[in-house]
């Protein structure tokens, strides 16, 4: 494959990852306000609003988890491109349904539908990247995948916060569908998704990977070594805490700090920006300063302490500083974990990434549910509990080296 063609393929895949995460990012600052509006319209108990915010956040990764294996198998059979196209099409429909929703029921339907179809995009896109890159290039390319994802989370909240505040006085209803200013961010995401869908259909070439049954059986025994399970546990904890923080911060900012959707969006933008900038730096140069294991330990320590400190500061500037510190810690951990997972099996990197994606989905499901449940006891609890969990997982990192030695000797 020529270098130019490979770079074009990588760019198209990163573009699809970016637009899906942009849609995810758009929802982050607007979900509490949007859910509250629909709940009040449905005459629901206001005490249940936070519960619905947590459930709406969790139901999306739940259906991603349920269907990610199905899409993975289909991509092995038919190639990566048609599955990515299906995911993008589902993403566009989800954004339209979300933007035009007139009830919480419709919002739930949109999130479930989106979870089913977008579950194909991230793992299958990463599998595509692993198909066309060598082991030597993989750490860097996985870092760029992280940058594309983080970039979506940077620009998504900004677009969502800005467009939901725009002074658009259009109100239009057709049956169950309703168009107003809250619809604008989601219809914008749908339009972008549609453009990327056509670009992918026209210019991305398909790729198929077929593994022999014997290889699969051998690699399954290798993949589920103690070392790999420890890596998955770390991935789960990190995703669990990040999603819990995202859900709780949007509610905390709205109710406790009295932020508007723009101020909440700035917090998410800072989080995504720090991760996007630092992930490739740590992936490319981190090892020259600190060993991979020490980077993970330091990253967990920074993230855990910043979470515990978070509810004790009400000043807007200090809140943004703590968000940036938390994101820096997460950025130190993520590329090292992705690299370790992608290198556990040379023959089945794509499948290992799908397994990690499923593990991450479990964290995304449980994080919002536990976060909103802890919120009922007070705003301090979610931050202190999640920060403590992060600090406790540092002990797991010290077990990684021993398990890695065991798996290598086997």
Coordinates of C-alpha atoms in Angstrom, one line a residue:
X1 CA 0.0 0.0 0.0
X2 CA 1.4 3.4 -1.0
X3 CA 2.1 5.9 1.8
X4 CA -0.3 8.5 0.4
X5 CA -3.1 5.9 0.1
X6 CA -2.5 4.7 3.7
X7 CA -2.6 8.3 5.0
X8 CA -5.8 8.9 3.1
X9 CA -7.4 5.8 4.7
X10 CA -6.2 6.8 8.2
X11 CA -7.6 10.3 7.7
X12 CA -11.0 9.0 6.7
X13 CA -11.2 6.7 9.7
X14 CA -10.1 9.4 12.1
X15 CA -12.8 11.6 10.5
X16 CA -15.5 9.1 11.2
X17 CA -14.3 8.7 14.8
X18 CA -14.3 12.5 15.2
X19 CA -17.8 13.1 14.0
X20 CA -19.3 10.3 16.2
X21 CA -17.6 11.7 19.3
X22 CA -18.6 15.2 18.2
X23 CA -22.2 14.0 18.5
X24 CA -21.5 12.6 21.9
X25 CA -19.8 15.8 23.0
X26 CA -22.7 18.0 21.8
X27 CA -25.1 16.2 24.2
X28 CA -22.8 16.5 27.3
X29 CA -23.6 20.2 28.3
X30 CA -27.1 20.2 26.9
X31 CA -28.5 16.9 28.4
X32 CA -29.4 18.2 31.9
X33 CA -31.3 21.2 30.4
X34 CA -32.9 19.2 27.6
X35 CA -34.0 16.4 30.0
X36 CA -35.4 18.9 32.5
X37 CA -37.4 20.6 29.7
X38 CA -38.9 17.3 28.5
X39 CA -39.5 16.0 32.0
X40 CA -41.4 19.1 33.0
X41 CA -43.4 18.8 29.7
X42 CA -44.3 15.2 30.7
X43 CA -45.3 16.4 34.2
X44 CA -42.7 14.1 35.8
X45 CA -41.5 14.4 39.4
X46 CA -38.6 16.9 39.4
X47 CA -36.7 14.7 41.9
X48 CA -36.4 12.1 39.2
X49 CA -34.7 14.4 36.6
X50 CA -31.2 13.5 37.7
X51 CA -32.1 9.8 37.7
X52 CA -33.2 10.2 34.0
X53 CA -30.0 12.1 33.1
X54 CA -28.0 9.2 34.5
X55 CA -30.1 6.6 32.8
X56 CA -30.1 8.4 29.4
X57 CA -26.3 8.6 29.7
X58 CA -26.0 4.9 30.6
X59 CA -28.5 3.4 28.1
X60 CA -26.4 4.4 25.2
X61 CA -23.2 2.5 26.1
X62 CA -25.4 -0.4 27.4
X63 CA -26.7 -1.1 23.9
X64 CA -23.2 -0.4 22.5
X65 CA -22.0 -3.2 24.7
X66 CA -24.8 -5.6 23.7
X67 CA -24.1 -5.1 19.9
X68 CA -20.3 -4.5 19.7
X69 CA -19.6 -8.2 19.3
X70 CA -22.2 -8.6 16.6
X71 CA -20.7 -5.7 14.6
X72 CA -17.2 -7.1 15.2
X73 CA -18.1 -10.5 13.7
X74 CA -19.9 -8.9 10.7
X75 CA -16.8 -6.7 10.0
X76 CA -14.6 -9.9 10.0
X77 CA -17.1 -11.4 7.4
X78 CA -17.9 -8.4 5.2
X79 CA -15.0 -6.1 5.9
X80 CA -14.8 -2.9 8.0
X81 CA -16.2 -0.3 5.5
X82 CA -19.9 -1.5 5.3
X83 CA -20.1 -1.8 9.1
X84 CA -18.6 1.8 9.6
X85 CA -21.2 3.0 7.1
X86 CA -24.1 1.3 9.0
X87 CA -22.8 3.0 12.2
X88 CA -22.6 6.4 10.6
X89 CA -26.1 6.1 9.2
X90 CA -27.4 5.1 12.6
X91 CA -25.6 8.1 14.1
X92 CA -27.4 10.5 11.7
X93 CA -30.8 9.0 12.5
X94 CA -30.1 9.2 16.3
X95 CA -29.2 12.9 16.1
X96 CA -32.3 13.7 14.1
X97 CA -34.6 11.8 16.5
X98 CA -32.9 13.5 19.5
X99 CA -33.2 17.0 18.0
X100 CA -36.9 16.6 17.2
X101 CA -37.9 14.7 20.4
X102 CA -41.0 15.9 22.2
X103 CA -40.9 13.5 25.2
X104 CA -38.5 11.5 27.3
X105 CA -39.7 8.3 25.7
X106 CA -38.6 9.6 22.3
X107 CA -35.2 10.6 23.8
X108 CA -34.8 7.1 25.2
X109 CA -35.7 5.6 21.8
X110 CA -33.1 7.8 20.1
X111 CA -30.4 6.9 22.6
X112 CA -31.1 3.1 22.3
X113 CA -31.1 3.3 18.5
X114 CA -27.9 5.3 18.5
X115 CA -26.2 2.9 20.9
X116 CA -27.0 -0.1 18.7
X117 CA -25.6 1.4 15.5
X118 CA -22.7 3.6 16.7
X119 CA -21.3 0.6 18.7
X120 CA -19.8 -0.4 15.3
X121 CA -17.9 2.8 14.6
X122 CA -15.1 3.0 17.3
X123 CA -14.0 -0.6 17.6
X124 CA -14.3 -1.4 13.9
X125 CA -12.5 1.9 13.0
X126 CA -9.7 0.9 15.4
X127 CA -9.6 -2.6 13.9
X128 CA -9.4 -1.0 10.4
X129 CA -6.4 1.1 11.7
X130 CA -4.7 -2.0 13.1
X131 CA -5.3 -3.8 9.8
X132 CA -3.3 -1.3 7.8
X133 CA -0.5 -0.4 10.3
X134 CA 2.5 -2.4 11.5
X135 CA 3.2 -3.2 15.2
X136 CA 5.8 -0.4 15.3
X137 CA 3.3 2.2 14.1
X138 CA 0.5 1.0 16.2
X139 CA 1.2 2.9 19.4
X140 CA 1.3 6.2 17.5
X141 CA -1.8 5.5 15.4
X142 CA -3.8 4.5 18.5
X143 CA -2.7 7.8 20.1
X144 CA -4.0 9.6 17.0
X145 CA -7.3 7.6 17.3
X146 CA -7.4 9.0 20.9
X147 CA -6.8 12.5 19.6
X148 CA -9.7 12.2 17.1
X149 CA -12.0 11.0 19.9
X150 CA -10.8 13.7 22.3
X151 CA -11.2 16.3 19.6
X152 CA -14.9 15.4 19.2
X153 CA -15.3 15.9 22.9
X154 CA -13.5 19.3 22.7
X155 CA -15.6 20.8 19.9
X156 CA -18.9 18.9 20.7
X157 CA -19.6 20.7 24.0
X158 CA -18.7 24.1 22.5
X159 CA -21.0 23.6 19.5
X160 CA -23.8 22.1 21.8
X161 CA -23.5 24.9 24.4
X162 CA -23.3 27.7 21.7
X163 CA -26.1 26.5 19.4
X164 CA -28.5 25.7 22.2
X165 CA -28.1 29.3 23.4
X166 CA -28.7 30.8 20.0
X167 CA -31.6 33.2 19.7
X168 CA -33.6 31.1 17.1
X169 CA -37.3 31.6 17.4
X170 CA -38.4 28.8 15.0
X171 CA -41.0 26.5 16.4
X172 CA -42.4 23.8 14.2
X173 CA -44.3 20.6 15.0
X174 CA -45.2 17.6 12.8
X175 CA -47.0 14.9 14.8
X176 CA -44.6 13.7 17.4
X177 CA -41.7 15.7 16.1
X178 CA -40.9 19.2 17.3
X179 CA -38.3 21.7 16.1
X180 CA -37.0 24.6 18.2
X181 CA -33.7 26.1 19.4
X182 CA -32.8 22.9 21.4
X183 CA -33.0 21.0 18.1
X184 CA -30.3 23.0 16.4
X185 CA -27.1 21.3 17.9
X186 CA -28.4 17.8 17.1
X187 CA -29.5 18.7 13.5
X188 CA -26.1 20.2 13.0
X189 CA -24.4 16.9 14.1
X190 CA -26.7 15.0 11.8
X191 CA -25.7 17.1 8.9
X192 CA -22.0 16.7 9.6
X193 CA -22.6 12.9 10.0
X194 CA -24.3 12.8 6.7
X195 CA -21.4 14.6 4.9
X196 CA -18.9 12.2 6.5
X197 CA -21.1 9.2 5.5
X198 CA -21.0 10.2 1.9
X199 CA -17.2 10.8 2.0
X200 CA -16.6 7.4 3.6
X201 CA -18.9 5.7 1.0
X202 CA -17.1 7.3 -1.9
X203 CA -13.4 7.2 -0.9
X204 CA -12.7 4.6 1.8
X205 CA -11.6 1.2 0.5
X206 CA -12.8 -1.9 2.2
X207 CA -10.5 -4.3 4.2
X208 CA -11.2 -7.8 5.3
X209 CA -9.3 -9.9 7.8
X210 CA -9.8 -13.6 8.0
X211 CA -8.3 -15.7 10.8
X212 CA -8.1 -19.4 10.9
X213 CA -10.1 -21.2 13.6
X214 CA -7.0 -22.7 15.1
X215 CA -5.4 -19.3 15.5
X216 CA -8.5 -18.0 17.1
X217 CA -8.5 -20.7 19.7
X218 CA -4.9 -20.3 20.5
X219 CA -5.1 -16.5 20.7
X220 CA -8.2 -16.7 23.0
X221 CA -6.1 -18.6 25.6
X222 CA -3.4 -16.1 25.3
X223 CA -5.6 -13.0 25.3
X224 CA -7.4 -13.8 28.5
X225 CA -4.2 -14.1 30.5
X226 CA -4.0 -12.5 33.9
X227 CA -2.0 -9.7 32.4
X228 CA -4.7 -8.9 29.9
X229 CA -7.4 -9.1 32.5
X230 CA -5.5 -6.6 34.6
X231 CA -5.2 -4.2 31.6
X232 CA -9.0 -4.5 31.1
X233 CA -9.6 -3.8 34.8
X234 CA -7.6 -0.6 34.5
X235 CA -9.4 0.4 31.3
X236 CA -12.8 -0.2 33.0
X237 CA -11.9 1.9 36.1
X238 CA -10.6 4.8 34.0
X239 CA -13.7 4.8 31.7
X240 CA -16.0 4.3 34.7
X241 CA -14.5 7.3 36.5
X242 CA -14.3 9.6 33.4
X243 CA -18.0 8.9 32.5
X244 CA -19.1 9.3 36.1
X245 CA -17.3 12.7 36.2
X246 CA -18.8 13.8 32.9
X247 CA -22.4 13.0 34.0
X248 CA -22.0 14.4 37.5
X249 CA -20.2 17.6 36.4
X250 CA -23.0 18.5 34.0
X251 CA -25.5 18.2 36.9
X252 CA -23.2 19.7 39.5
X253 CA -22.4 22.7 37.2
X254 CA -26.1 23.3 36.5
X255 CA -27.5 22.9 40.1
X256 CA -24.7 23.6 42.5
X257 CA -22.4 26.0 40.6
X258 CA -25.3 27.6 38.7
X259 CA -23.4 27.4 35.4
X260 CA -25.3 27.9 32.1
X261 CA -24.8 25.4 29.3
X262 CA -21.9 27.5 27.8
X263 CA -20.0 27.4 31.1
X264 CA -20.5 23.7 31.4
X265 CA -19.4 23.3 27.8
X266 CA -16.1 25.2 28.6
X267 CA -15.4 22.6 31.3
X268 CA -15.9 19.7 28.8
X269 CA -13.9 21.6 26.2
X270 CA -10.9 22.0 28.5
X271 CA -11.1 18.3 29.5
X272 CA -11.1 17.2 25.8
X273 CA -8.4 19.8 24.8
X274 CA -6.0 18.7 27.5
X275 CA -6.5 15.0 26.6
X276 CA -6.1 15.7 22.8
X277 CA -2.9 17.6 23.2
X278 CA -1.2 15.4 25.9
X279 CA -2.1 11.9 24.6
X280 CA 0.2 12.0 21.5
X281 CA 2.9 13.7 23.6
X282 CA 2.9 10.9 26.2
X283 CA 2.6 8.3 23.5
X284 CA 5.6 9.6 21.5
X285 CA 7.9 11.0 24.2
X286 CA 6.6 9.7 27.6
X287 CA 8.9 6.6 27.7
X288 CA 12.0 8.9 27.4
X289 CA 11.1 10.5 30.7
X290 CA 9.1 7.8 32.6
X291 CA 8.6 4.1 32.1
X292 CA 5.1 3.1 30.9
X293 CA 4.1 1.7 34.3
X294 CA 5.3 4.8 36.2
X295 CA 3.3 7.0 33.7
X296 CA 0.1 5.0 34.5
X297 CA 0.8 5.3 38.3
X298 CA 1.4 9.0 38.1
X299 CA -1.6 9.6 35.9
X300 CA -3.9 7.7 38.3
X301 CA -2.5 9.6 41.3
X302 CA -3.1 13.0 39.6
X303 CA -6.6 12.1 38.5
X304 CA -7.6 10.6 41.8
X305 CA -6.4 13.5 43.9
X306 CA -8.0 16.1 41.6
X307 CA -11.4 14.3 41.8
X308 CA -11.3 14.3 45.6
X309 CA -10.4 18.0 45.7
X310 CA -13.0 19.0 43.1
X311 CA -16.1 19.6 45.3
X312 CA -14.2 21.8 47.7
X313 CA -13.7 24.6 45.2
X314 CA -16.6 26.7 43.9
X315 CA -14.6 29.4 42.1
X316 CA -15.1 29.0 38.3
X317 CA -11.4 29.4 37.4
X318 CA -10.3 26.8 40.0
X319 CA -13.0 24.4 38.8
X320 CA -11.6 24.7 35.3
X321 CA -8.0 24.2 36.6
X322 CA -9.0 21.0 38.4
X323 CA -10.8 19.7 35.3
X324 CA -7.5 20.3 33.3
X325 CA -5.4 18.5 36.0
X326 CA -7.9 15.5 36.0
X327 CA -7.7 15.3 32.2
X328 CA -3.9 15.5 32.2
X329 CA -3.8 12.4 34.5
X330 CA -6.2 10.5 32.3
X331 CA -4.2 11.5 29.2
X332 CA -1.1 10.0 30.8
X333 CA -2.9 6.6 31.3
X334 CA -4.9 6.2 28.2
X335 CA -2.3 5.8 25.4
X336 CA -0.2 3.5 27.6
X337 CA -3.2 1.2 28.2
X338 CA -4.2 1.3 24.5
X339 CA -0.7 0.4 23.5
X340 CA -0.4 -2.4 26.0
X341 CA -3.7 -3.9 24.9
X342 CA -2.9 -3.7 21.2
X343 CA 0.4 -5.5 21.7
X344 CA -0.9 -8.4 23.8
X345 CA -1.6 -10.4 20.7
X346 CA 0.1 -9.7 17.4
X347 CA -2.5 -11.7 15.3
X348 CA -5.6 -10.4 17.0
X349 CA -5.1 -6.8 17.8
X350 CA -8.4 -5.7 16.3
X351 CA -10.3 -8.2 18.4
X352 CA -8.5 -7.3 21.6
X353 CA -9.4 -3.6 21.0
X354 CA -13.1 -4.7 20.6
X355 CA -12.8 -6.6 23.9
X356 CA -11.4 -3.4 25.6
X357 CA -14.1 -1.4 23.9
X358 CA -16.7 -3.7 25.6
X359 CA -15.0 -3.3 28.9
X360 CA -15.0 0.5 28.5
X361 CA -18.8 0.3 27.7
X362 CA -19.3 -1.4 31.1
X363 CA -17.6 1.5 32.7
X364 CA -19.7 3.9 30.7
X365 CA -22.9 2.1 31.8
X366 CA -22.1 1.9 35.6
X367 CA -20.4 5.4 35.9
X368 CA -23.5 7.5 35.3
X369 CA -25.8 5.2 37.3
X370 CA -23.5 5.2 40.4
X371 CA -22.8 8.9 40.0
X372 CA -26.4 10.0 39.9
X373 CA -27.2 7.6 42.8
X374 CA -24.4 9.1 44.9
X375 CA -25.6 12.6 44.0
X376 CA -28.8 11.9 46.0
X377 CA -26.6 11.8 49.2
X378 CA -24.9 15.1 48.3
X379 CA -22.6 16.6 45.7
X380 CA -19.4 15.6 47.6
X381 CA -20.0 11.8 47.4
X382 CA -19.5 11.1 43.6
X383 CA -16.2 12.9 43.4
X384 CA -14.7 11.6 46.7
X385 CA -15.8 8.0 46.0
X386 CA -14.6 7.9 42.4
X387 CA -11.3 9.6 43.4
X388 CA -10.7 7.0 46.1
X389 CA -11.4 4.2 43.6
X390 CA -8.8 5.6 41.2
X391 CA -6.2 5.8 44.0
X392 CA -6.9 2.2 45.0
X393 CA -6.3 1.0 41.4
X394 CA -2.7 2.1 41.6
X395 CA -2.1 -1.2 43.5
X396 CA -3.2 -3.0 40.3
X397 CA -0.4 -1.4 38.3
X398 CA 2.2 -2.9 40.5
X399 CA 0.7 -6.4 39.8
X400 CA 1.0 -5.8 36.0
X401 CA 4.7 -6.4 35.8
X402 CA 4.5 -9.8 37.5
X403 CA 1.6 -10.9 35.3
X404 CA 3.3 -9.7 32.2
X405 CA 6.4 -11.8 33.1
X406 CA 4.1 -14.8 33.7
X407 CA 2.3 -14.4 30.3
X408 CA 5.6 -14.0 28.5
X409 CA 7.1 -17.1 30.1
X410 CA 4.0 -19.1 29.1

